[in-house]
């Protein structure tokens, strides 16, 4: 009987996610806020708490994070990442400082301590790659000159997460200074080994997982990704980073096929992940932090706009492109919730989870809406510039390489 109830609850959750996804498609918004709201409705203190599916959602949430980061890694090759880090470090550092500062300052002012400050700084820093990619595609911005600038900032943020998450994990574990250095050393060594394998032996990895059978390829890629993620987590690196680096190791046609095969699984478990985070958050805890979340959201809008504007200006892009670059960086989503989930699991501060949930809800909704809303302003800026630019209009535009994202629930 208990098994029947569990199956009914799991089926109801998945069906509800499908209906919410359809609703998001209908209104052209990201489904992430809807998934979080569903979790709030059926979690602790919600309208109808689910009790039988907790183990399923917890495991599904872990797999969701792994697949989100793996498919994100598939978008880039190791040489591209190294090149991005080398050429766009100044803009990436400006992004890091400007956008982590509001979270760090807020946590310290509230007296939550340095560990919570590091966690909240990460939450306010990272842009949602998936939502941003969807915005770029939906608004037909992918061919614009500012898009490589935006993508380079997203790649820099992903690489920063590869270093940040092991540091945060060590701090959350409360290890001593020597033990912390040891943990970070192991993490750095693990990341280095995986990157070297990706750079030097990526073809061997591809040969290992390659198969003419899609079923065999799916099982090999999924198994390898979860195993490496588990080993990385065991070594205090973070399963998410391990999965991201496995994605980097695969490239070319194999990466394309793997992405197509794993996208449905990613979408399912990523949705479960966002619901799981909502399940862990008591809706009654949201009202006390909503004011702080709004202030952080306003600060996040200002700092991301400044980041995109400065980075695009540095690349010689006109005002309309600078504005689009800043707006494209506004959404928050998957990584922000991953960071908050780690902090909540460690019991750092009971208000951190609700604050992160409210913050992500606000910017996951406002980001795409602001992007759509600035189109008239962008067109006016472009029209003002056009007379001065017309003499040079005959010059052919340089081809741009823009990695193709396929977000459904993500990012």
mmCIF file of C-alpha atoms in Angstrom:
data_model
loop_
_atom_site.group_PDB
_atom_site.id
_atom_site.type_symbol
_atom_site.label_atom_id
_atom_site.label_comp_id
_atom_site.label_asym_id
_atom_site.label_seq_id
_atom_site.Cartn_x
_atom_site.Cartn_y
_atom_site.Cartn_z
ATOM 1 C CA UNK A 1 0.000 0.000 0.000
ATOM 2 C CA UNK A 2 2.833 2.330 0.903
ATOM 3 C CA UNK A 3 4.441 1.586 -2.482
ATOM 4 C CA UNK A 4 1.227 2.484 -4.271
ATOM 5 C CA UNK A 5 1.044 5.837 -2.462
ATOM 6 C CA UNK A 6 4.656 6.538 -3.401
ATOM 7 C CA UNK A 7 3.992 5.791 -7.073
ATOM 8 C CA UNK A 8 0.902 7.998 -7.045
ATOM 9 C CA UNK A 9 2.850 10.884 -5.470
ATOM 10 C CA UNK A 10 5.762 10.529 -7.916
ATOM 11 C CA UNK A 11 3.375 10.378 -10.868
ATOM 12 C CA UNK A 12 1.452 13.392 -9.591
ATOM 13 C CA UNK A 13 4.673 15.400 -9.137
ATOM 14 C CA UNK A 14 5.902 14.615 -12.649
ATOM 15 C CA UNK A 15 2.474 15.337 -14.165
ATOM 16 C CA UNK A 16 2.326 18.646 -12.292
ATOM 17 C CA UNK A 17 5.791 19.541 -13.601
ATOM 18 C CA UNK A 18 4.587 18.830 -17.140
ATOM 19 C CA UNK A 19 1.588 21.104 -16.686
ATOM 20 C CA UNK A 20 3.762 23.866 -15.228
ATOM 21 C CA UNK A 21 6.213 23.480 -18.110
ATOM 22 C CA UNK A 22 3.349 23.839 -20.586
ATOM 23 C CA UNK A 23 2.220 26.967 -18.744
ATOM 24 C CA UNK A 24 5.709 28.472 -18.978
ATOM 25 C CA UNK A 25 5.829 27.767 -22.725
ATOM 26 C CA UNK A 26 2.406 29.366 -23.139
ATOM 27 C CA UNK A 27 3.579 32.625 -21.553
ATOM 28 C CA UNK A 28 7.177 32.508 -22.828
ATOM 29 C CA UNK A 29 8.850 32.466 -19.413
ATOM 30 C CA UNK A 30 11.354 30.185 -17.704
ATOM 31 C CA UNK A 31 9.737 27.279 -15.845
ATOM 32 C CA UNK A 32 12.228 27.564 -12.959
ATOM 33 C CA UNK A 33 10.091 29.964 -10.854
ATOM 34 C CA UNK A 34 7.053 27.726 -11.353
ATOM 35 C CA UNK A 35 8.993 24.638 -10.233
ATOM 36 C CA UNK A 36 10.205 26.474 -7.132
ATOM 37 C CA UNK A 37 6.646 27.560 -6.343
ATOM 38 C CA UNK A 38 5.466 23.962 -6.755
ATOM 39 C CA UNK A 39 8.087 22.843 -4.267
ATOM 40 C CA UNK A 40 6.972 25.527 -1.827
ATOM 41 C CA UNK A 41 3.353 24.415 -2.202
ATOM 42 C CA UNK A 42 4.059 20.731 -1.520
ATOM 43 C CA UNK A 43 6.952 20.984 0.937
ATOM 44 C CA UNK A 44 7.365 21.813 4.607
ATOM 45 C CA UNK A 45 4.576 24.144 5.661
ATOM 46 C CA UNK A 46 2.998 24.027 2.202
ATOM 47 C CA UNK A 47 -0.573 23.358 1.133
ATOM 48 C CA UNK A 48 -0.202 19.587 0.758
ATOM 49 C CA UNK A 49 3.145 18.255 2.053
ATOM 50 C CA UNK A 50 4.481 15.171 0.272
ATOM 51 C CA UNK A 51 5.988 12.579 2.609
ATOM 52 C CA UNK A 52 6.440 9.391 0.604
ATOM 53 C CA UNK A 53 8.610 10.809 -2.199
ATOM 54 C CA UNK A 54 11.329 12.508 -0.154
ATOM 55 C CA UNK A 55 14.015 9.916 -0.940
ATOM 56 C CA UNK A 56 13.141 9.913 -4.646
ATOM 57 C CA UNK A 57 13.239 13.712 -4.920
ATOM 58 C CA UNK A 58 16.515 13.933 -2.965
ATOM 59 C CA UNK A 59 18.257 11.445 -5.272
ATOM 60 C CA UNK A 60 16.596 12.923 -8.354
ATOM 61 C CA UNK A 61 17.760 16.385 -7.305
ATOM 62 C CA UNK A 62 21.388 15.219 -7.134
ATOM 63 C CA UNK A 63 21.137 13.635 -10.572
ATOM 64 C CA UNK A 64 19.504 16.842 -11.842
ATOM 65 C CA UNK A 65 22.457 18.977 -10.743
ATOM 66 C CA UNK A 66 24.899 16.505 -12.309
ATOM 67 C CA UNK A 67 23.088 16.476 -15.662
ATOM 68 C CA UNK A 68 22.619 20.257 -15.695
ATOM 69 C CA UNK A 69 26.337 20.814 -15.313
ATOM 70 C CA UNK A 70 27.313 17.964 -17.642
ATOM 71 C CA UNK A 71 25.207 19.311 -20.519
ATOM 72 C CA UNK A 72 26.559 22.794 -19.826
ATOM 73 C CA UNK A 73 30.098 21.406 -20.133
ATOM 74 C CA UNK A 74 29.180 19.886 -23.506
ATOM 75 C CA UNK A 75 28.737 23.417 -24.860
ATOM 76 C CA UNK A 76 32.465 24.148 -24.593
ATOM 77 C CA UNK A 77 35.742 22.493 -25.489
ATOM 78 C CA UNK A 78 38.764 22.598 -23.208
ATOM 79 C CA UNK A 79 40.775 24.864 -25.588
ATOM 80 C CA UNK A 80 37.823 27.299 -25.746
ATOM 81 C CA UNK A 81 37.711 27.473 -21.972
ATOM 82 C CA UNK A 82 41.445 28.090 -21.679
ATOM 83 C CA UNK A 83 41.260 30.767 -24.385
ATOM 84 C CA UNK A 84 38.290 32.431 -22.720
ATOM 85 C CA UNK A 85 40.040 32.493 -19.373
ATOM 86 C CA UNK A 86 43.132 34.029 -20.948
ATOM 87 C CA UNK A 87 41.449 36.742 -23.039
ATOM 88 C CA UNK A 88 38.464 37.708 -20.893
ATOM 89 C CA UNK A 89 39.897 37.566 -17.381
ATOM 90 C CA UNK A 90 39.545 41.347 -16.729
ATOM 91 C CA UNK A 91 35.818 41.366 -17.551
ATOM 92 C CA UNK A 92 35.329 38.145 -15.595
ATOM 93 C CA UNK A 93 37.021 39.618 -12.526
ATOM 94 C CA UNK A 94 34.883 42.769 -12.737
ATOM 95 C CA UNK A 95 31.802 40.507 -12.924
ATOM 96 C CA UNK A 96 32.985 38.539 -9.884
ATOM 97 C CA UNK A 97 33.720 41.571 -7.696
ATOM 98 C CA UNK A 98 30.680 43.667 -8.630
ATOM 99 C CA UNK A 99 28.109 40.909 -8.322
ATOM 100 C CA UNK A 100 29.371 38.982 -5.304
ATOM 101 C CA UNK A 101 29.790 42.158 -3.261
ATOM 102 C CA UNK A 102 26.044 42.721 -2.534
ATOM 103 C CA UNK A 103 25.669 39.202 -1.132
ATOM 104 C CA UNK A 104 28.856 39.340 0.943
ATOM 105 C CA UNK A 105 28.005 42.774 2.371
ATOM 106 C CA UNK A 106 24.396 41.782 3.150
ATOM 107 C CA UNK A 107 25.412 38.636 5.054
ATOM 108 C CA UNK A 108 28.028 40.527 7.074
ATOM 109 C CA UNK A 109 25.662 43.419 7.871
ATOM 110 C CA UNK A 110 23.014 40.931 9.039
ATOM 111 C CA UNK A 111 25.601 39.247 11.261
ATOM 112 C CA UNK A 112 25.392 35.863 9.571
ATOM 113 C CA UNK A 113 29.151 35.320 9.613
ATOM 114 C CA UNK A 114 31.893 34.854 7.000
ATOM 115 C CA UNK A 115 30.789 31.404 5.787
ATOM 116 C CA UNK A 116 27.275 32.640 5.043
ATOM 117 C CA UNK A 117 28.844 35.706 3.399
ATOM 118 C CA UNK A 118 30.839 33.486 1.021
ATOM 119 C CA UNK A 119 27.691 31.468 0.220
ATOM 120 C CA UNK A 120 25.463 34.510 -0.333
ATOM 121 C CA UNK A 121 28.177 36.176 -2.412
ATOM 122 C CA UNK A 122 28.135 33.173 -4.735
ATOM 123 C CA UNK A 123 24.336 33.253 -4.903
ATOM 124 C CA UNK A 124 24.279 36.904 -6.023
ATOM 125 C CA UNK A 125 27.224 36.446 -8.408
ATOM 126 C CA UNK A 126 26.242 33.723 -10.880
ATOM 127 C CA UNK A 127 24.018 34.278 -13.902
ATOM 128 C CA UNK A 128 21.716 31.474 -15.044
ATOM 129 C CA UNK A 129 23.362 30.236 -18.249
ATOM 130 C CA UNK A 130 20.235 28.379 -19.299
ATOM 131 C CA UNK A 131 17.752 31.220 -18.892
ATOM 132 C CA UNK A 132 20.180 33.627 -20.557
ATOM 133 C CA UNK A 133 20.654 31.271 -23.504
ATOM 134 C CA UNK A 134 16.878 30.968 -23.866
ATOM 135 C CA UNK A 135 16.483 34.763 -23.788
ATOM 136 C CA UNK A 136 19.152 35.186 -26.478
ATOM 137 C CA UNK A 137 17.425 32.622 -28.699
ATOM 138 C CA UNK A 138 13.858 33.826 -28.087
ATOM 139 C CA UNK A 139 14.713 37.455 -28.868
ATOM 140 C CA UNK A 140 16.866 36.561 -31.908
ATOM 141 C CA UNK A 141 19.952 38.119 -30.329
ATOM 142 C CA UNK A 142 22.295 35.195 -31.080
ATOM 143 C CA UNK A 143 23.794 36.878 -34.148
ATOM 144 C CA UNK A 144 24.538 40.157 -32.360
ATOM 145 C CA UNK A 145 28.073 41.373 -31.741
ATOM 146 C CA UNK A 146 27.645 41.447 -27.957
ATOM 147 C CA UNK A 147 26.746 37.752 -27.683
ATOM 148 C CA UNK A 148 30.376 36.469 -27.599
ATOM 149 C CA UNK A 149 31.005 38.917 -24.736
ATOM 150 C CA UNK A 150 28.011 37.546 -22.823
ATOM 151 C CA UNK A 151 29.020 33.931 -23.470
ATOM 152 C CA UNK A 152 32.606 34.589 -22.401
ATOM 153 C CA UNK A 153 31.355 35.976 -19.086
ATOM 154 C CA UNK A 154 29.156 32.909 -18.599
ATOM 155 C CA UNK A 155 32.119 30.611 -19.289
ATOM 156 C CA UNK A 156 34.274 32.560 -16.836
ATOM 157 C CA UNK A 157 31.547 32.179 -14.198
ATOM 158 C CA UNK A 158 31.387 28.426 -14.821
ATOM 159 C CA UNK A 159 35.157 28.141 -14.392
ATOM 160 C CA UNK A 160 34.986 30.261 -11.251
ATOM 161 C CA UNK A 161 32.410 27.831 -9.871
ATOM 162 C CA UNK A 162 34.895 24.995 -10.412
ATOM 163 C CA UNK A 163 37.180 26.725 -7.899
ATOM 164 C CA UNK A 164 34.503 28.286 -5.684
ATOM 165 C CA UNK A 165 32.430 25.186 -4.930
ATOM 166 C CA UNK A 166 35.311 23.177 -3.370
ATOM 167 C CA UNK A 167 36.220 26.211 -1.241
ATOM 168 C CA UNK A 168 32.616 26.642 -0.106
ATOM 169 C CA UNK A 169 32.263 22.913 0.584
ATOM 170 C CA UNK A 170 35.355 22.974 2.818
ATOM 171 C CA UNK A 171 34.094 26.062 4.673
ATOM 172 C CA UNK A 172 30.631 24.555 5.172
ATOM 173 C CA UNK A 173 32.207 21.393 6.560
ATOM 174 C CA UNK A 174 33.870 23.554 9.224
ATOM 175 C CA UNK A 175 37.297 21.992 8.725
ATOM 176 C CA UNK A 176 40.370 23.563 10.300
ATOM 177 C CA UNK A 177 42.960 25.615 8.434
ATOM 178 C CA UNK A 178 45.341 22.730 7.705
ATOM 179 C CA UNK A 179 42.520 20.346 6.839
ATOM 180 C CA UNK A 180 40.992 23.054 4.666
ATOM 181 C CA UNK A 181 44.216 23.558 2.760
ATOM 182 C CA UNK A 182 44.490 19.792 2.297
ATOM 183 C CA UNK A 183 40.922 19.622 0.991
ATOM 184 C CA UNK A 184 41.528 22.507 -1.401
ATOM 185 C CA UNK A 185 44.782 20.933 -2.553
ATOM 186 C CA UNK A 186 43.017 17.668 -3.329
ATOM 187 C CA UNK A 187 40.253 19.582 -5.093
ATOM 188 C CA UNK A 188 42.737 21.577 -7.180
ATOM 189 C CA UNK A 189 44.646 18.414 -8.089
ATOM 190 C CA UNK A 190 41.436 16.631 -9.090
ATOM 191 C CA UNK A 191 40.289 19.544 -11.260
ATOM 192 C CA UNK A 192 43.745 19.756 -12.852
ATOM 193 C CA UNK A 193 43.806 16.030 -13.635
ATOM 194 C CA UNK A 194 40.350 16.125 -15.234
ATOM 195 C CA UNK A 195 41.240 19.235 -17.267
ATOM 196 C CA UNK A 196 44.502 17.650 -18.452
ATOM 197 C CA UNK A 197 42.577 14.526 -19.470
ATOM 198 C CA UNK A 198 40.082 16.739 -21.304
ATOM 199 C CA UNK A 199 42.839 18.696 -23.081
ATOM 200 C CA UNK A 200 45.278 15.913 -23.886
ATOM 201 C CA UNK A 201 43.251 12.708 -23.900
ATOM 202 C CA UNK A 202 39.758 13.864 -24.870
ATOM 203 C CA UNK A 203 39.871 11.640 -27.983
ATOM 204 C CA UNK A 204 40.524 8.573 -25.827
ATOM 205 C CA UNK A 205 37.542 9.445 -23.629
ATOM 206 C CA UNK A 206 35.402 9.816 -26.747
ATOM 207 C CA UNK A 207 36.603 6.438 -28.074
ATOM 208 C CA UNK A 208 35.735 4.838 -24.739
ATOM 209 C CA UNK A 209 32.132 6.066 -24.719
ATOM 210 C CA UNK A 210 31.487 5.961 -28.473
ATOM 211 C CA UNK A 211 29.036 3.375 -29.772
ATOM 212 C CA UNK A 212 26.902 3.051 -32.917
ATOM 213 C CA UNK A 213 24.019 2.133 -30.602
ATOM 214 C CA UNK A 214 22.305 5.137 -29.015
ATOM 215 C CA UNK A 215 21.210 2.980 -26.088
ATOM 216 C CA UNK A 216 24.787 1.895 -25.327
ATOM 217 C CA UNK A 217 26.090 5.450 -25.792
ATOM 218 C CA UNK A 218 23.462 6.804 -23.390
ATOM 219 C CA UNK A 219 24.334 4.236 -20.727
ATOM 220 C CA UNK A 220 28.088 4.796 -21.092
ATOM 221 C CA UNK A 221 27.920 8.585 -20.974
ATOM 222 C CA UNK A 222 25.421 8.669 -18.107
ATOM 223 C CA UNK A 223 27.349 6.072 -16.115
ATOM 224 C CA UNK A 224 30.718 7.769 -16.651
ATOM 225 C CA UNK A 225 29.306 11.178 -15.706
ATOM 226 C CA UNK A 226 27.720 9.954 -12.474
ATOM 227 C CA UNK A 227 30.805 7.934 -11.490
ATOM 228 C CA UNK A 228 33.161 10.893 -12.025
ATOM 229 C CA UNK A 229 30.720 13.183 -10.207
ATOM 230 C CA UNK A 230 30.625 10.763 -7.266
ATOM 231 C CA UNK A 231 34.424 10.482 -7.147
ATOM 232 C CA UNK A 232 34.734 14.274 -7.326
ATOM 233 C CA UNK A 233 32.287 14.640 -4.438
ATOM 234 C CA UNK A 234 34.203 12.062 -2.428
ATOM 235 C CA UNK A 235 37.340 14.171 -2.967
ATOM 236 C CA UNK A 236 35.506 17.321 -1.782
ATOM 237 C CA UNK A 237 35.467 18.851 -5.281
ATOM 238 C CA UNK A 238 31.662 18.838 -5.769
ATOM 239 C CA UNK A 239 29.763 16.460 -7.986
ATOM 240 C CA UNK A 240 28.587 19.378 -10.131
ATOM 241 C CA UNK A 241 32.133 20.402 -11.043
ATOM 242 C CA UNK A 242 33.101 16.804 -11.851
ATOM 243 C CA UNK A 243 30.128 16.493 -14.204
ATOM 244 C CA UNK A 244 30.920 19.852 -15.821
ATOM 245 C CA UNK A 245 34.490 18.752 -16.571
ATOM 246 C CA UNK A 246 33.317 15.424 -18.054
ATOM 247 C CA UNK A 247 31.142 17.441 -20.429
ATOM 248 C CA UNK A 248 34.171 19.478 -21.462
ATOM 249 C CA UNK A 249 36.098 16.274 -22.258
ATOM 250 C CA UNK A 250 33.535 15.355 -24.933
ATOM 251 C CA UNK A 251 33.326 17.387 -28.126
ATOM 252 C CA UNK A 252 32.328 17.287 -31.783
ATOM 253 C CA UNK A 253 29.579 15.000 -33.122
ATOM 254 C CA UNK A 254 29.750 12.798 -30.015
ATOM 255 C CA UNK A 255 28.948 15.760 -27.761
ATOM 256 C CA UNK A 256 26.029 16.676 -30.027
ATOM 257 C CA UNK A 257 24.620 13.134 -29.905
ATOM 258 C CA UNK A 258 25.129 12.873 -26.140
ATOM 259 C CA UNK A 259 23.328 16.184 -25.641
ATOM 260 C CA UNK A 260 20.338 15.024 -27.690
ATOM 261 C CA UNK A 261 20.133 11.728 -25.800
ATOM 262 C CA UNK A 262 20.509 13.224 -22.335
ATOM 263 C CA UNK A 263 18.413 16.380 -22.744
ATOM 264 C CA UNK A 264 15.095 14.682 -21.842
ATOM 265 C CA UNK A 265 16.659 13.104 -18.737
ATOM 266 C CA UNK A 266 18.274 16.413 -17.816
ATOM 267 C CA UNK A 267 14.992 18.243 -18.145
ATOM 268 C CA UNK A 268 13.183 15.720 -15.947
ATOM 269 C CA UNK A 269 15.735 15.584 -13.139
ATOM 270 C CA UNK A 270 16.533 19.294 -13.302
ATOM 271 C CA UNK A 271 12.844 19.990 -12.720
ATOM 272 C CA UNK A 272 12.928 17.591 -9.765
ATOM 273 C CA UNK A 273 15.975 19.462 -8.446
ATOM 274 C CA UNK A 274 14.205 22.831 -8.423
ATOM 275 C CA UNK A 275 11.124 21.270 -6.842
ATOM 276 C CA UNK A 276 13.298 19.594 -4.192
ATOM 277 C CA UNK A 277 14.818 22.924 -3.206
ATOM 278 C CA UNK A 278 11.347 24.376 -2.876
ATOM 279 C CA UNK A 279 10.286 21.368 -0.791
ATOM 280 C CA UNK A 280 13.025 22.188 1.716
ATOM 281 C CA UNK A 281 11.837 25.786 2.107
ATOM 282 C CA UNK A 282 8.979 26.699 4.417
ATOM 283 C CA UNK A 283 6.788 29.330 2.696
ATOM 284 C CA UNK A 284 6.203 30.923 6.093
ATOM 285 C CA UNK A 285 9.903 31.880 6.121
ATOM 286 C CA UNK A 286 9.651 33.911 2.880
ATOM 287 C CA UNK A 287 7.800 37.057 4.093
ATOM 288 C CA UNK A 288 10.500 38.038 6.646
ATOM 289 C CA UNK A 289 13.210 37.985 3.940
ATOM 290 C CA UNK A 290 11.268 39.331 0.956
ATOM 291 C CA UNK A 291 12.420 42.909 1.582
ATOM 292 C CA UNK A 292 16.078 41.855 1.650
ATOM 293 C CA UNK A 293 15.530 39.730 -1.466
ATOM 294 C CA UNK A 294 14.048 42.717 -3.328
ATOM 295 C CA UNK A 295 16.956 44.955 -2.355
ATOM 296 C CA UNK A 296 19.437 42.275 -3.427
ATOM 297 C CA UNK A 297 17.546 41.823 -6.692
ATOM 298 C CA UNK A 298 17.694 45.566 -7.417
ATOM 299 C CA UNK A 299 21.398 45.579 -6.589
ATOM 300 C CA UNK A 300 21.880 42.511 -8.809
ATOM 301 C CA UNK A 301 20.134 44.215 -11.714
ATOM 302 C CA UNK A 302 22.345 47.295 -11.337
ATOM 303 C CA UNK A 303 25.617 45.359 -11.030
ATOM 304 C CA UNK A 304 24.893 42.986 -13.937
ATOM 305 C CA UNK A 305 23.877 45.898 -16.156
ATOM 306 C CA UNK A 306 27.122 47.652 -15.240
ATOM 307 C CA UNK A 307 29.121 44.471 -15.898
ATOM 308 C CA UNK A 308 27.593 43.835 -19.323
ATOM 309 C CA UNK A 309 27.853 47.498 -20.324
ATOM 310 C CA UNK A 310 31.541 47.734 -19.344
ATOM 311 C CA UNK A 311 32.516 44.401 -20.920
ATOM 312 C CA UNK A 312 30.720 45.215 -24.190
ATOM 313 C CA UNK A 313 32.168 48.726 -24.278
ATOM 314 C CA UNK A 314 35.632 47.222 -23.798
ATOM 315 C CA UNK A 315 34.931 45.085 -26.890
ATOM 316 C CA UNK A 316 34.024 48.196 -28.927
ATOM 317 C CA UNK A 317 30.280 47.520 -29.045
ATOM 318 C CA UNK A 318 27.760 50.374 -29.405
ATOM 319 C CA UNK A 319 25.281 51.492 -26.713
ATOM 320 C CA UNK A 320 22.383 49.273 -27.809
ATOM 321 C CA UNK A 321 24.621 46.199 -27.709
ATOM 322 C CA UNK A 322 26.007 47.185 -24.300
ATOM 323 C CA UNK A 323 22.481 47.433 -22.928
ATOM 324 C CA UNK A 324 21.523 44.041 -24.374
ATOM 325 C CA UNK A 325 24.671 42.490 -22.894
ATOM 326 C CA UNK A 326 23.825 43.781 -19.421
ATOM 327 C CA UNK A 327 20.194 42.696 -19.591
ATOM 328 C CA UNK A 328 21.127 39.214 -20.834
ATOM 329 C CA UNK A 329 23.124 38.648 -17.634
ATOM 330 C CA UNK A 330 20.249 39.430 -15.232
ATOM 331 C CA UNK A 331 18.559 36.016 -14.721
ATOM 332 C CA UNK A 332 19.540 33.794 -11.811
ATOM 333 C CA UNK A 333 18.696 30.095 -11.583
ATOM 334 C CA UNK A 334 20.438 26.745 -11.326
ATOM 335 C CA UNK A 335 23.886 27.505 -9.811
ATOM 336 C CA UNK A 336 22.366 29.943 -7.313
ATOM 337 C CA UNK A 337 20.078 27.206 -6.031
ATOM 338 C CA UNK A 338 22.948 24.679 -5.985
ATOM 339 C CA UNK A 339 24.961 27.005 -3.735
ATOM 340 C CA UNK A 340 21.979 27.709 -1.493
ATOM 341 C CA UNK A 341 21.231 23.979 -1.293
ATOM 342 C CA UNK A 342 24.757 23.260 -0.045
ATOM 343 C CA UNK A 343 24.471 25.992 2.585
ATOM 344 C CA UNK A 344 21.011 24.869 3.722
ATOM 345 C CA UNK A 345 22.169 21.233 4.007
ATOM 346 C CA UNK A 346 25.063 22.394 6.194
ATOM 347 C CA UNK A 347 22.675 24.323 8.464
ATOM 348 C CA UNK A 348 24.555 27.614 8.138
ATOM 349 C CA UNK A 349 21.600 29.959 8.632
ATOM 350 C CA UNK A 350 17.881 29.128 8.481
ATOM 351 C CA UNK A 351 17.111 32.388 6.618
ATOM 352 C CA UNK A 352 19.613 31.756 3.811
ATOM 353 C CA UNK A 353 17.456 29.192 1.973
ATOM 354 C CA UNK A 354 14.275 31.298 1.875
ATOM 355 C CA UNK A 355 16.297 34.375 0.898
ATOM 356 C CA UNK A 356 17.932 32.515 -1.991
ATOM 357 C CA UNK A 357 14.569 31.123 -3.124
ATOM 358 C CA UNK A 358 12.952 34.580 -3.120
ATOM 359 C CA UNK A 359 15.984 36.127 -4.864
ATOM 360 C CA UNK A 360 16.007 33.529 -7.641
ATOM 361 C CA UNK A 361 12.224 33.729 -8.066
ATOM 362 C CA UNK A 362 12.416 37.497 -8.544
ATOM 363 C CA UNK A 363 15.290 37.546 -11.039
ATOM 364 C CA UNK A 364 14.301 34.391 -12.924
ATOM 365 C CA UNK A 365 11.020 36.158 -13.709
ATOM 366 C CA UNK A 366 12.211 39.761 -14.060
ATOM 367 C CA UNK A 367 15.314 38.974 -16.154
ATOM 368 C CA UNK A 368 13.496 37.721 -19.279
ATOM 369 C CA UNK A 369 10.712 40.289 -18.839
ATOM 370 C CA UNK A 370 13.195 43.180 -18.704
ATOM 371 C CA UNK A 371 14.978 41.775 -21.770
ATOM 372 C CA UNK A 372 11.709 41.826 -23.717
ATOM 373 C CA UNK A 373 10.788 45.248 -22.350
ATOM 374 C CA UNK A 374 13.983 47.014 -23.452
ATOM 375 C CA UNK A 375 13.535 46.107 -27.118
ATOM 376 C CA UNK A 376 11.882 49.473 -27.967
ATOM 377 C CA UNK A 377 14.705 51.343 -26.201
ATOM 378 C CA UNK A 378 17.325 49.241 -27.985
ATOM 379 C CA UNK A 379 15.699 49.992 -31.357
ATOM 380 C CA UNK A 380 15.706 53.725 -30.607
ATOM 381 C CA UNK A 381 19.397 53.613 -29.684
ATOM 382 C CA UNK A 382 20.153 51.695 -32.873
ATOM 383 C CA UNK A 383 18.194 54.217 -34.985
ATOM 384 C CA UNK A 384 20.073 57.154 -33.459
ATOM 385 C CA UNK A 385 23.366 55.463 -34.269
ATOM 386 C CA UNK A 386 22.422 54.333 -37.798
ATOM 387 C CA UNK A 387 23.079 57.616 -39.688
ATOM 388 C CA UNK A 388 26.635 57.733 -38.365
ATOM 389 C CA UNK A 389 27.175 54.044 -39.066
ATOM 390 C CA UNK A 390 25.776 53.968 -42.615
ATOM 391 C CA UNK A 391 29.060 54.832 -44.426
ATOM 392 C CA UNK A 392 30.617 51.708 -42.953
ATOM 393 C CA UNK A 393 27.608 49.497 -43.616
ATOM 394 C CA UNK A 394 29.217 47.832 -46.627
ATOM 395 C CA UNK A 395 31.930 46.236 -44.520
ATOM 396 C CA UNK A 396 31.154 42.546 -43.976
ATOM 397 C CA UNK A 397 30.581 41.515 -40.382
ATOM 398 C CA UNK A 398 33.080 39.132 -38.850
ATOM 399 C CA UNK A 399 31.727 35.606 -38.321
ATOM 400 C CA UNK A 400 30.935 34.808 -34.742
ATOM 401 C CA UNK A 401 31.179 31.469 -32.984
ATOM 402 C CA UNK A 402 28.423 31.126 -30.434
ATOM 403 C CA UNK A 403 27.944 27.833 -28.592
ATOM 404 C CA UNK A 404 24.389 26.575 -28.948
ATOM 405 C CA UNK A 405 22.497 26.004 -25.696
ATOM 406 C CA UNK A 406 19.403 23.856 -25.497
ATOM 407 C CA UNK A 407 17.814 24.771 -22.165
ATOM 408 C CA UNK A 408 14.408 23.513 -21.270
ATOM 409 C CA UNK A 409 14.198 23.630 -17.535
ATOM 410 C CA UNK A 410 17.522 25.263 -17.107
ATOM 411 C CA UNK A 411 19.415 27.774 -16.977
#
